[in-house]
Tab-separated table of C-alpha atoms and ligand atoms in Angstrom:
chain	number	residue	atom	x	y	z
Y	1	MET	CA	-22.349	-43.281	-31.222
Y	2	ASN	CA	-25.024	-41.013	-29.681
Y	3	PRO	CA	-25.258	-37.585	-31.488
Y	4	PRO	CA	-25.600	-34.590	-29.104
Y	5	LYS	CA	-29.356	-33.325	-28.566
Y	6	ARG	CA	-28.363	-29.817	-28.989
Y	7	ARG	CA	-26.286	-28.260	-31.560
Y	8	SER	CA	-23.624	-26.403	-30.554
Y	9	TRP	CA	-23.368	-22.406	-31.148
Y	10	ALA	CA	-21.465	-21.256	-34.282
Y	11	GLU	CA	-20.297	-18.032	-35.784
Y	12	PRO	CA	-23.058	-16.336	-38.040
Y	13	TYR	CA	-20.487	-15.441	-40.671
Y	14	LYS	CA	-18.471	-17.047	-42.969
Y	15	ILE	CA	-14.963	-15.898	-43.739
Y	16	LYS	CA	-14.298	-13.903	-46.819
Y	17	MET	CA	-10.693	-12.594	-46.428
Y	18	VAL	CA	-7.916	-13.916	-44.244
Y	19	GLU	CA	-4.929	-12.729	-42.643
Y	20	PRO	CA	-1.958	-14.958	-42.079
Y	21	VAL	CA	-0.518	-15.011	-38.522
Y	22	LYS	CA	3.140	-15.830	-37.897
Y	23	MET	CA	4.305	-19.083	-36.056
Y	24	THR	CA	7.117	-18.715	-33.505
Y	25	THR	CA	9.541	-20.768	-31.757
Y	26	ARG	CA	10.123	-20.674	-28.163
Y	27	GLU	CA	13.730	-19.125	-28.756
Y	28	ASP	CA	11.913	-16.236	-30.776
Y	29	ARG	CA	9.328	-15.758	-28.034
Y	30	GLN	CA	12.205	-15.886	-25.499
Y	31	LYS	CA	14.068	-12.908	-27.280
Y	32	ALA	CA	10.885	-11.134	-27.968
Y	33	ILE	CA	9.686	-10.935	-24.612
Y	34	GLU	CA	12.991	-9.920	-22.945
Y	35	GLU	CA	12.947	-7.049	-25.341
Y	36	ALA	CA	9.646	-6.316	-24.124
Y	37	GLY	CA	10.452	-6.069	-20.989
Y	38	TYR	CA	8.108	-8.717	-19.655
Y	39	ASN	CA	5.430	-6.385	-20.616
Y	40	THR	CA	2.711	-7.890	-23.412
Y	41	PHE	CA	1.967	-4.302	-24.214
Y	42	LEU	CA	5.484	-4.072	-25.496
Y	43	LEU	CA	5.491	-6.856	-27.857
Y	44	ARG	CA	5.527	-6.253	-31.458
Y	45	SER	CA	2.310	-7.827	-32.994
Y	46	ASP	CA	4.185	-9.687	-35.601
Y	47	ASP	CA	5.619	-11.791	-32.815
Y	48	VAL	CA	2.374	-12.998	-31.578
Y	49	TYR	CA	0.403	-15.818	-32.751
Y	50	ILE	CA	-3.054	-15.577	-31.057
Y	51	ASP	CA	-3.513	-11.906	-29.973
Y	52	LEU	CA	-5.915	-11.600	-26.845
Y	53	LEU	CA	-4.288	-8.532	-25.516
Y	54	THR	CA	-7.744	-6.873	-26.010
Y	55	ASP	CA	-10.948	-6.807	-27.509
Y	56	SER	CA	-10.471	-3.009	-27.989
Y	57	GLY	CA	-10.259	-2.179	-31.867
Y	58	THR	CA	-9.290	-5.661	-32.865
Y	59	SER	CA	-12.543	-6.797	-34.315
Y	60	ALA	CA	-13.331	-8.017	-37.684
Y	61	MET	CA	-15.585	-5.302	-39.447
Y	62	SER	CA	-18.340	-6.868	-41.943
Y	63	ASP	CA	-18.570	-6.382	-45.469
Y	64	ARG	CA	-21.125	-3.822	-45.239
Y	65	GLN	CA	-18.868	-1.957	-42.756
Y	66	TRP	CA	-16.047	-2.290	-45.226
Y	67	ALA	CA	-18.518	-1.066	-48.008
Y	68	GLY	CA	-19.521	1.904	-45.863
Y	69	MET	CA	-15.720	2.770	-45.437
Y	70	MET	CA	-16.060	3.618	-49.311
Y	71	LEU	CA	-18.983	6.096	-48.458
Y	72	GLY	CA	-16.732	8.123	-46.242
Y	73	ASP	CA	-17.643	11.945	-46.798
Y	74	GLU	CA	-14.406	13.604	-46.080
Y	75	ALA	CA	-16.013	17.249	-45.580
Y	76	TYR	CA	-14.415	19.115	-42.660
Y	77	ALA	CA	-17.569	19.920	-41.349
Y	78	GLY	CA	-21.080	18.573	-41.514
Y	79	SER	CA	-20.208	15.246	-42.941
Y	80	ARG	CA	-23.081	12.745	-44.217
Y	81	ASN	CA	-21.461	9.975	-41.966
Y	82	TYR	CA	-21.908	12.260	-39.002
Y	83	TYR	CA	-25.805	12.518	-39.455
Y	84	HIS	CA	-25.801	8.925	-40.036
Y	85	LEU	CA	-23.996	8.014	-36.998
Y	86	GLU	CA	-26.504	10.752	-34.981
Y	87	ALA	CA	-29.268	8.822	-36.145
Y	88	SER	CA	-27.820	5.474	-35.436
Y	89	VAL	CA	-26.990	6.648	-31.571
Y	90	LYS	CA	-30.187	8.185	-31.214
Y	91	LYS	CA	-32.220	4.852	-32.543
Y	92	HIS	CA	-30.400	2.195	-30.741
Y	93	TYR	CA	-29.323	4.048	-27.625
Y	94	GLY	CA	-31.559	7.051	-27.276
Y	95	TYR	CA	-29.561	9.873	-26.138
Y	96	LYS	CA	-30.523	13.288	-27.293
Y	97	TYR	CA	-27.056	14.758	-28.233
Y	98	LEU	CA	-23.904	13.325	-29.575
Y	99	VAL	CA	-20.280	14.396	-29.745
Y	100	PRO	CA	-18.172	12.255	-31.522
Y	101	THR	CA	-14.625	11.470	-30.290
Y	102	HIS	CA	-11.594	9.545	-31.258
Y	103	GLN	CA	-11.931	6.808	-29.011
Y	104	GLY	CA	-13.643	6.205	-25.432
Y	105	ARG	CA	-11.145	7.919	-23.177
Y	106	ALA	CA	-11.739	11.410	-25.111
Y	107	ALA	CA	-15.095	11.339	-23.881
Y	108	GLU	CA	-14.215	10.311	-20.598
Y	109	HIS	CA	-11.796	13.478	-20.687
Y	110	LEU	CA	-14.609	15.800	-21.669
Y	111	ILE	CA	-17.441	14.518	-19.427
Y	112	SER	CA	-14.972	14.801	-16.568
Y	113	LYS	CA	-13.736	18.519	-17.313
Y	114	ILE	CA	-17.213	19.381	-17.478
Y	115	MET	CA	-18.912	17.873	-14.737
Y	116	ILE	CA	-16.307	17.391	-11.777
Y	117	LYS	CA	-14.833	20.097	-9.433
Y	118	LYS	CA	-11.927	19.585	-7.596
Y	119	GLY	CA	-12.934	17.945	-4.334
Y	120	ASP	CA	-15.674	15.935	-5.889
Y	121	VAL	CA	-16.349	12.241	-5.359
Y	122	VAL	CA	-17.171	10.277	-8.145
Y	123	PRO	CA	-18.801	6.888	-7.299
Y	124	GLY	CA	-18.967	3.875	-9.870
Y	125	ASN	CA	-19.173	0.018	-9.933
Y	126	MET	CA	-15.308	-0.712	-10.180
Y	127	TYR	CA	-13.119	1.735	-11.711
Y	128	PHE	CA	-11.726	1.386	-15.309
Y	129	THR	CA	-8.134	2.764	-15.585
Y	130	THR	CA	-8.734	5.514	-18.148
Y	131	THR	CA	-12.253	6.625	-16.584
Y	132	ARG	CA	-10.863	6.982	-13.005
Y	133	LEU	CA	-7.599	8.570	-14.403
Y	134	HIS	CA	-9.616	11.372	-15.998
Y	135	GLN	CA	-11.952	11.761	-12.800
Y	136	GLU	CA	-8.669	12.344	-10.605
Y	137	LEU	CA	-7.013	14.771	-13.416
Y	138	ALA	CA	-10.262	16.825	-13.092
Y	139	GLY	CA	-10.026	17.000	-9.459
Y	140	GLY	CA	-12.179	14.432	-8.239
Y	141	THR	CA	-11.829	11.143	-6.063
Y	142	PHE	CA	-13.223	7.904	-7.370
Y	143	ALA	CA	-15.254	5.557	-4.659
Y	144	ASP	CA	-16.125	2.108	-5.662
Y	145	VAL	CA	-19.795	1.185	-4.933
Y	146	ILE	CA	-19.821	-2.240	-6.530
Y	147	ILE	CA	-21.388	-5.128	-4.414
Y	148	ASP	CA	-18.366	-7.221	-2.656
Y	149	GLU	CA	-19.110	-10.241	-4.663
Y	150	ALA	CA	-17.394	-8.741	-7.573
Y	151	HIS	CA	-14.292	-8.654	-5.386
Y	152	ASP	CA	-14.320	-12.196	-5.196
Y	153	PRO	CA	-13.392	-14.184	-8.321
Y	154	GLU	CA	-15.094	-17.393	-7.069
Y	155	ASP	CA	-18.669	-16.228	-6.186
Y	156	GLU	CA	-20.847	-17.325	-8.505
Y	157	TYR	CA	-23.458	-14.397	-8.307
Y	158	PRO	CA	-24.495	-13.907	-12.016
Y	159	PHE	CA	-24.664	-10.092	-11.454
Y	160	LYS	CA	-21.296	-9.209	-10.110
Y	161	GLY	CA	-21.696	-5.803	-11.986
Y	162	ASN	CA	-24.455	-4.473	-9.653
Y	163	VAL	CA	-24.055	-1.623	-7.229
Y	164	ASP	CA	-24.082	-1.608	-3.379
Y	165	LEU	CA	-26.970	0.520	-2.613
Y	166	ASN	CA	-26.059	1.010	0.936
Y	167	LYS	CA	-22.381	1.773	-0.146
Y	168	LEU	CA	-23.807	4.558	-2.616
Y	169	GLU	CA	-26.448	5.702	0.144
Y	170	ASP	CA	-23.580	6.176	2.735
Y	171	LEU	CA	-21.298	7.947	0.248
Y	172	ILE	CA	-24.183	10.395	-0.474
Y	173	LYS	CA	-24.742	10.862	3.081
Y	174	LYS	CA	-21.125	11.475	3.845
Y	175	HIS	CA	-20.180	14.038	0.950
Y	176	GLY	CA	-23.668	15.654	0.232
Y	177	ALA	CA	-25.248	15.391	-3.297
Y	178	ASP	CA	-23.561	18.762	-3.897
Y	179	ARG	CA	-20.072	16.784	-3.918
Y	180	ILE	CA	-21.245	14.025	-6.543
Y	181	PRO	CA	-21.300	15.320	-9.996
Y	182	TYR	CA	-22.742	12.136	-11.219
Y	183	VAL	CA	-22.383	8.044	-10.676
Y	184	SER	CA	-20.446	6.784	-13.114
Y	185	ILE	CA	-22.240	3.226	-14.211
Y	186	ALA	CA	-20.375	0.625	-16.440
Y	187	THR	CA	-22.365	-2.236	-18.056
Y	188	SER	CA	-20.353	-5.356	-18.645
Y	189	VAL	CA	-17.792	-4.354	-15.727
Y	190	ASN	CA	-14.415	-4.916	-17.372
Y	191	MET	CA	-11.955	-4.974	-14.272
Y	192	ALA	CA	-14.395	-7.325	-12.314
Y	193	GLY	CA	-14.055	-9.701	-15.562
Y	194	GLY	CA	-16.914	-8.403	-17.875
Y	195	GLN	CA	-19.610	-9.030	-15.156
Y	196	PRO	CA	-23.176	-7.696	-15.984
Y	197	LEU	CA	-25.274	-5.603	-14.026
Y	198	SER	CA	-29.044	-6.263	-13.742
Y	199	LEU	CA	-31.869	-3.868	-14.803
Y	200	GLU	CA	-33.470	-4.238	-11.599
Y	201	ASN	CA	-30.364	-2.988	-9.796
Y	202	LEU	CA	-29.943	-0.306	-12.278
Y	203	ARG	CA	-33.466	0.895	-11.676
Y	204	GLN	CA	-32.943	1.276	-7.933
Y	205	VAL	CA	-29.770	3.328	-8.639
Y	206	ARG	CA	-31.860	5.409	-10.600
Y	207	GLU	CA	-34.180	5.897	-7.986
Y	208	LEU	CA	-31.605	6.693	-5.489
Y	209	THR	CA	-30.116	9.092	-7.553
Y	210	GLN	CA	-32.954	11.002	-8.817
Y	211	LYS	CA	-34.064	11.343	-5.282
Y	212	HIS	CA	-30.896	13.395	-4.405
Y	213	GLY	CA	-30.700	14.976	-8.110
Y	214	ILE	CA	-27.620	13.051	-9.088
Y	215	PRO	CA	-27.207	12.224	-12.874
Y	216	ILE	CA	-26.190	8.982	-14.065
Y	217	ILE	CA	-23.187	8.542	-16.633
Y	218	HIS	CA	-22.991	5.356	-18.385
Y	219	ASP	CA	-19.990	3.682	-19.895
Y	220	MET	CA	-21.759	1.878	-22.537
Y	221	THR	CA	-18.582	0.372	-23.854
Y	222	ARG	CA	-19.990	-3.304	-23.915
Y	223	VAL	CA	-23.780	-2.537	-23.087
Y	224	ALA	CA	-24.911	-5.255	-25.701
Y	225	GLU	CA	-22.855	-7.966	-23.772
Y	226	ASN	CA	-24.293	-6.742	-20.526
Y	227	ALA	CA	-27.731	-6.928	-22.555
Y	228	TYR	CA	-27.133	-10.247	-23.401
Y	229	PHE	CA	-26.564	-11.389	-19.949
Y	230	ILE	CA	-29.675	-9.791	-18.807
Y	231	LYS	CA	-31.588	-12.149	-21.397
Y	232	MET	CA	-30.518	-15.088	-20.509
Y	233	LYS	CA	-30.422	-14.529	-16.622
Y	234	GLU	CA	-32.567	-11.742	-15.365
Y	235	PRO	CA	-36.055	-12.973	-14.827
Y	236	GLY	CA	-38.745	-11.683	-17.366
Y	237	TYR	CA	-36.498	-10.853	-19.963
Y	238	GLY	CA	-35.995	-14.032	-21.769
Y	239	ASP	CA	-38.183	-13.091	-24.631
Y	240	THR	CA	-37.063	-9.133	-24.854
Y	241	SER	CA	-34.607	-8.575	-28.140
Y	242	ILE	CA	-31.523	-7.493	-27.514
Y	243	ALA	CA	-32.110	-4.173	-28.940
Y	244	ASP	CA	-35.012	-3.467	-26.517
Y	245	ILE	CA	-32.861	-4.514	-23.446
Y	246	VAL	CA	-29.825	-1.894	-24.459
Y	247	ARG	CA	-32.352	0.944	-25.108
Y	248	GLU	CA	-33.921	0.185	-21.667
Y	249	ILE	CA	-30.532	0.419	-19.722
Y	250	CYS	CA	-29.410	3.537	-21.710
Y	251	ASP	CA	-33.297	4.928	-20.815
Y	252	LEU	CA	-32.373	4.843	-17.079
Y	253	THR	CA	-29.008	6.842	-17.687
Y	254	ASP	CA	-28.441	10.701	-18.356
Y	255	GLY	CA	-25.604	10.344	-20.756
Y	256	ALA	CA	-22.599	7.941	-21.738
Y	257	THR	CA	-19.246	7.663	-22.661
Y	258	MET	CA	-19.006	4.899	-25.532
Y	259	SER	CA	-15.381	3.306	-26.763
Y	260	ALA	CA	-16.976	2.213	-30.143
Y	261	LYS	CA	-13.626	-0.006	-30.574
Y	262	LYS	CA	-15.597	-2.736	-28.686
Y	263	ASP	CA	-19.121	-3.337	-28.691
Y	264	ALA	CA	-19.584	-1.354	-32.055
Y	265	LEU	CA	-17.241	-3.361	-33.914
Y	266	VAL	CA	-15.187	-0.476	-35.228
Y	267	ASN	CA	-11.120	-0.300	-34.786
Y	268	ILE	CA	-11.270	3.517	-34.047
Y	269	GLY	CA	-13.955	5.526	-32.728
Y	270	GLY	CA	-16.239	6.789	-29.649
Y	271	PHE	CA	-18.415	9.631	-28.663
Y	272	LEU	CA	-20.219	11.064	-25.403
Y	273	ALA	CA	-23.897	10.968	-25.768
Y	274	ILE	CA	-26.011	13.287	-23.221
Y	275	ASN	CA	-29.511	14.353	-22.897
Y	276	ASP	CA	-28.441	17.532	-20.908
Y	277	TYR	CA	-28.392	20.291	-23.221
Y	278	GLU	CA	-26.023	22.522	-21.191
Y	279	VAL	CA	-23.387	19.716	-20.946
Y	280	PHE	CA	-23.700	18.996	-24.475
Y	281	GLU	CA	-23.193	22.714	-25.600
Y	282	GLU	CA	-20.058	22.679	-23.145
Y	283	ALA	CA	-18.847	19.545	-24.593
Y	284	ARG	CA	-19.472	20.598	-28.391
Y	285	ASN	CA	-17.217	23.481	-27.369
Y	286	LEU	CA	-14.379	21.919	-25.710
Y	287	VAL	CA	-14.203	19.120	-28.299
Y	288	VAL	CA	-13.007	21.757	-30.970
Y	289	VAL	CA	-10.151	22.103	-28.655
Y	290	TYR	CA	-9.149	18.674	-27.802
Y	291	GLU	CA	-10.200	16.449	-30.814
Y	292	GLY	CA	-11.753	18.342	-33.827
Y	293	LEU	CA	-14.940	19.794	-35.234
Y	294	HIS	CA	-17.996	18.883	-33.306
Y	295	THR	CA	-18.997	16.961	-36.348
Y	296	TYR	CA	-16.161	14.694	-36.575
Y	297	GLY	CA	-14.163	14.628	-33.022
Y	298	GLY	CA	-10.995	13.511	-34.490
Y	299	LEU	CA	-12.464	10.769	-37.040
Y	300	ALA	CA	-12.538	10.441	-40.545
Y	301	GLY	CA	-16.114	10.509	-42.356
Y	302	ARG	CA	-15.239	6.822	-43.110
Y	303	ASP	CA	-14.830	5.546	-39.296
Y	304	MET	CA	-18.114	7.461	-38.509
Y	305	GLU	CA	-19.716	5.486	-41.218
Y	306	ALA	CA	-18.520	1.932	-39.977
Y	307	MET	CA	-19.549	3.034	-36.344
Y	308	ALA	CA	-23.064	4.074	-37.328
Y	309	LEU	CA	-23.006	0.683	-39.001
Y	310	GLY	CA	-21.386	-1.378	-36.230
Y	311	ILE	CA	-23.771	-0.351	-33.636
Y	312	ALA	CA	-26.635	-1.602	-35.533
Y	313	GLU	CA	-24.830	-4.812	-35.986
Y	314	SER	CA	-23.775	-5.186	-32.188
Y	315	VAL	CA	-27.226	-5.558	-31.238
Y	316	GLN	CA	-28.184	-8.427	-33.520
Y	317	GLU	CA	-29.287	-11.405	-31.681
Y	318	ASP	CA	-27.138	-14.047	-33.638
Y	319	HIS	CA	-24.047	-11.781	-33.336
Y	320	ILE	CA	-24.338	-11.213	-29.538
Y	321	ARG	CA	-25.080	-14.895	-29.048
Y	322	ALA	CA	-22.054	-15.942	-31.020
Y	323	ARG	CA	-19.796	-13.261	-29.734
Y	324	VAL	CA	-20.387	-14.166	-25.859
Y	325	GLY	CA	-20.689	-17.909	-26.591
Y	326	GLN	CA	-17.265	-18.000	-27.892
Y	327	VAL	CA	-16.037	-16.536	-24.513
Y	328	GLN	CA	-18.006	-18.667	-22.899
Y	329	TYR	CA	-16.570	-21.601	-24.662
Y	330	LEU	CA	-13.010	-21.061	-24.087
Y	331	GLY	CA	-14.049	-20.358	-19.979
Y	332	ASP	CA	-15.930	-23.840	-19.917
Y	333	LYS	CA	-13.263	-25.620	-21.172
Y	334	LEU	CA	-10.728	-23.979	-18.401
Y	335	ILE	CA	-13.457	-24.620	-15.640
Y	336	ASN	CA	-13.528	-28.433	-16.826
Y	337	TRP	CA	-9.821	-28.708	-16.264
Y	338	ASP	CA	-10.092	-27.232	-13.010
Y	339	ILE	CA	-7.981	-23.806	-13.759
Y	340	PRO	CA	-8.621	-20.949	-11.546
Y	341	VAL	CA	-10.618	-18.340	-13.584
Y	342	VAL	CA	-12.914	-15.743	-12.471
Y	343	ARG	CA	-16.586	-17.081	-12.343
Y	344	PRO	CA	-19.156	-16.694	-13.850
Y	345	ILE	CA	-17.401	-16.224	-17.314
Y	346	GLY	CA	-17.968	-12.598	-18.388
Y	347	SER	CA	-18.688	-11.418	-21.889
Y	348	HIS	CA	-15.521	-10.138	-23.259
Y	349	GLY	CA	-12.773	-12.502	-21.923
Y	350	VAL	CA	-11.694	-15.088	-19.794
Y	351	PHE	CA	-9.895	-13.974	-16.523
Y	352	LEU	CA	-7.255	-16.254	-15.206
Y	353	ASN	CA	-7.211	-15.971	-11.356
Y	354	ALA	CA	-3.115	-15.662	-11.188
Y	355	ARG	CA	-3.440	-15.176	-7.320
Y	356	LYS	CA	-4.446	-18.330	-7.111
Y	357	ILE	CA	-2.475	-20.200	-9.927
Y	358	LEU	CA	0.733	-18.610	-8.656
Y	359	PRO	CA	0.151	-18.653	-4.928
Y	360	ASP	CA	3.807	-18.385	-3.829
Y	361	ILE	CA	4.592	-15.348	-5.849
Y	362	PRO	CA	3.884	-12.343	-3.507
Y	363	GLN	CA	1.592	-9.348	-5.164
Y	364	ASP	CA	4.965	-7.153	-5.168
Y	365	ALA	CA	6.317	-9.714	-7.512
Y	366	PHE	CA	3.615	-9.030	-9.803
Y	367	PRO	CA	1.752	-12.650	-10.291
Y	368	ALA	CA	-0.582	-11.757	-13.310
Y	369	GLN	CA	2.419	-10.148	-15.096
Y	370	THR	CA	4.525	-12.967	-14.711
Y	371	LEU	CA	1.691	-15.417	-15.966
Y	372	ALA	CA	1.013	-13.137	-19.046
Y	373	ALA	CA	4.721	-13.555	-19.763
Y	374	GLU	CA	4.896	-17.540	-19.312
Y	375	LEU	CA	1.783	-17.673	-21.744
Y	376	TYR	CA	3.085	-15.855	-24.131
Y	377	LEU	CA	6.589	-17.892	-23.892
Y	378	ASP	CA	4.581	-21.236	-24.185
Y	379	SER	CA	2.478	-20.580	-27.160
Y	380	GLY	CA	2.884	-16.919	-28.540
Y	381	VAL	CA	-0.360	-16.164	-27.087
Y	382	ARG	CA	-0.645	-12.576	-26.123
Y	383	SER	CA	-2.779	-11.790	-22.869
Y	384	MET	CA	-3.060	-8.812	-20.660
Y	385	GLU	CA	-2.238	-8.220	-16.696
Y	386	ARG	CA	-5.109	-6.844	-14.736
Y	387	GLY	CA	-3.736	-6.943	-10.930
Y	388	VAL	CA	-1.349	-4.663	-9.341
Y	389	VAL	CA	0.455	-3.175	-12.118
Y	390	SER	CA	-2.742	-1.993	-13.687
Y	391	ALA	CA	-4.422	-0.556	-10.433
Y	392	GLY	CA	-1.103	1.611	-10.299
Y	393	ARG	CA	-0.185	3.737	-7.059
Y	394	ASN	CA	-2.589	5.681	-4.442
Y	395	PRO	CA	-2.058	9.472	-5.644
Y	396	GLU	CA	-1.838	10.298	-1.968
Y	397	THR	CA	0.692	7.947	-0.417
Y	398	GLY	CA	2.507	6.820	-3.667
Y	399	ASP	CA	2.237	3.058	-2.263
Y	400	HIS	CA	1.318	0.301	-4.683
Y	401	ILE	CA	-2.655	-0.102	-4.937
Y	402	TYR	CA	-2.718	-3.983	-4.075
Y	403	PRO	CA	-6.454	-4.700	-5.525
Y	404	LYS	CA	-8.051	-8.091	-4.549
Y	405	LEU	CA	-8.104	-9.386	-7.928
Y	406	GLU	CA	-4.951	-10.142	-9.636
Y	407	LEU	CA	-5.943	-11.340	-12.937
Y	408	VAL	CA	-4.505	-12.329	-16.482
Y	409	ARG	CA	-7.262	-11.486	-19.191
Y	410	LEU	CA	-7.658	-13.677	-22.219
Y	411	THR	CA	-9.814	-10.812	-24.220
Y	412	ILE	CA	-11.519	-12.280	-27.378
Y	413	PRO	CA	-11.619	-9.820	-30.281
Y	414	ARG	CA	-14.842	-10.142	-31.958
Y	415	ARG	CA	-15.433	-12.050	-35.182
Y	416	VAL	CA	-11.689	-12.865	-35.593
Y	417	TYR	CA	-10.848	-16.203	-34.071
Y	418	THR	CA	-12.077	-19.599	-34.676
Y	419	GLN	CA	-13.081	-22.464	-32.211
Y	420	ALA	CA	-9.845	-23.969	-32.946
Y	421	HIS	CA	-7.744	-20.961	-32.021
Y	422	MET	CA	-9.563	-21.230	-28.540
Y	423	ASP	CA	-8.835	-25.015	-28.245
Y	424	VAL	CA	-4.837	-23.761	-28.770
Y	425	VAL	CA	-5.437	-20.785	-25.997
Y	426	ALA	CA	-6.714	-23.597	-23.575
Y	427	GLU	CA	-4.254	-26.155	-24.167
Y	428	SER	CA	-1.557	-23.343	-23.749
Y	429	VAL	CA	-3.052	-22.154	-20.552
Y	430	ALA	CA	-3.204	-25.967	-19.331
Y	431	GLU	CA	0.583	-26.537	-20.029
Y	432	VAL	CA	1.646	-23.340	-18.146
Y	433	TYR	CA	-0.797	-24.055	-15.657
Y	434	GLU	CA	0.932	-27.773	-14.976
Y	435	ASN	CA	4.297	-26.139	-14.909
Y	436	ARG	CA	3.490	-23.407	-12.339
Y	437	LYS	CA	5.728	-24.409	-9.666
Y	438	LYS	CA	8.781	-23.575	-11.828
Y	439	ILE	CA	7.356	-19.933	-12.468
Y	440	ARG	CA	9.269	-17.132	-10.501
Y	441	GLY	CA	7.843	-13.598	-10.167
Y	442	LEU	CA	8.971	-10.233	-11.708
Y	443	LYS	CA	10.764	-6.934	-10.517
Y	444	MET	CA	9.701	-3.522	-12.170
Y	445	VAL	CA	12.617	-1.640	-13.354
Y	446	TYR	CA	10.887	1.227	-15.409
Y	447	GLU	CA	7.700	2.638	-14.135
Y	448	PRO	CA	5.914	5.372	-16.165
Y	449	LYS	CA	3.974	8.193	-14.184
Y	450	TYR	CA	0.429	7.582	-15.760
Y	451	LEU	CA	-0.966	4.059	-16.715
Y	452	ARG	CA	1.999	2.353	-15.769
Y	453	PHE	CA	0.999	-1.147	-17.014
Y	454	PHE	CA	1.241	0.371	-20.883
Y	455	GLN	CA	4.666	0.769	-20.574
Y	456	ALA	CA	6.547	-0.606	-17.649
Y	457	ARG	CA	9.549	-2.943	-17.988
Y	458	PHE	CA	10.326	-6.034	-15.935
Y	459	GLU	CA	13.094	-8.546	-15.085
Y	460	PRO	CA	12.781	-11.829	-13.914
Y	461	LEU	CA	13.566	-12.207	-10.260
U	501	F0G	N1	-14.160	2.131	-20.587
U	501	F0G	C1	-14.031	0.829	-20.519
U	501	F0G	C2	-14.828	-0.084	-19.629
U	501	F0G	C3	-12.958	0.135	-21.407
U	501	F0G	O1	-12.889	-1.071	-21.400
U	501	F0G	C4	-12.148	1.103	-22.189
U	501	F0G	C5	-11.241	0.423	-22.895
U	501	F0G	C6	-12.313	2.462	-21.956
U	501	F0G	C7	-13.585	2.775	-21.388
U	501	F0G	C8	-11.510	3.481	-22.931
U	501	F0G	O2	-11.411	3.565	-24.154
U	501	F0G	O3	-9.651	2.839	-25.239
U	501	F0G	O4	-11.441	3.700	-26.477
U	501	F0G	O5	-10.064	5.059	-24.917
U	501	F0G	N2	-10.587	-0.767	-22.591
U	501	F0G	C9	-9.444	-1.248	-23.511
U	501	F0G	C10	-9.151	-2.382	-22.753
U	501	F0G	C11	-8.169	-0.462	-23.627
U	501	F0G	O6	-8.174	-3.248	-23.476
U	501	F0G	O7	-10.026	-2.892	-21.805
U	501	F0G	P1	-10.585	3.652	-25.236
């Protein structure tokens, strides 16, 4: 036998506590998915074996974070943990002012309300569901300025999160800088498949926006994961630390909204961070209306402590290498078996190309929603639709928005599952793929007005 020359990646932690999961039969799962209206969001977690619905709030905290929970200072005002969080944000991200919020969308709500006026246009490198909705509720219109490669699941370009500078420049020319309150830049673009943007591109965006006096607001939900790809793929960054790359990204932007439930390894928490004092003042004032006092923003002291510690852990080299490594491991397995997935594999999940897997199901019959339900039926693995259901309807015409990407997201929680779990997931995807010819689509029988993917119900056609 020839032993491999390179050692494989491995988790930089050991397991101290376990949480049993329930194994179910196909009959159990058939009943559960029917009751859930074929929407994986409506399943009870007790009926799920491996939960890849989201990487949001599902991470395992470290022993240090749990110890930090015991240090919660539950004072209404001026909690010690708030000051620790403020120091951690300043040190690792560099933004001047901090307003904690209970999660990311609350920060999006504040910044949209403060900066967007009716009729404004907000360019972004692809949309995120809650981000775009808050922009629209504030009277703005989202405009996609991501490069075309991002909409092609098979294009191997390494920085598919990049902004198309021509699209951005045309938009500024068309509407005028006055109508553009900020450019919304996400790192590790979720809806594109967890695709990174490069520092070179961000610097160019910075240059262009600065010329027109337009600020950049950074959706920094998965900034450390983006930094990892920069380290691995962008020329000149191989020897730069993840922590330094994260700072360099943040320093090129004027403020940020953060869902700390992802990168920052907590089960709940987020913030708005901003360098402009006037915007900060307004946010600090508004947060008391919607979230709570500006030194807790809807969080307990212990939550802020866990977040302060999680931010520091999130930029550690070993952590981020294993985190993204596990996602790549699952992705590579599916690629080796010729199962259509979004390429390159992104940072937080593997995205199945439902359009290609189920070519005979039209988008009106929700191929990705169908595939997610089939995967659950096969093995109890819970995934999420990221296609026409998630894209919603055009607010003006009321028609479905038909996105080019019709995907099922297998989202990997941080530090929760093992390599053997990844093997089970891959085997189940392969099984469903083999039987794909037998799969029929769905019809929507209940549709909520906002963010319909969360609560919509379906029936088999
Ligand atoms: N921005 C991005 C890029 C996100 O992925 C999310 C949440 C948010 C903002 C909103 O943050 O959930 O804390 O209010 N994404 C989760 C997901 C829900 O499953 O992708 P939140």
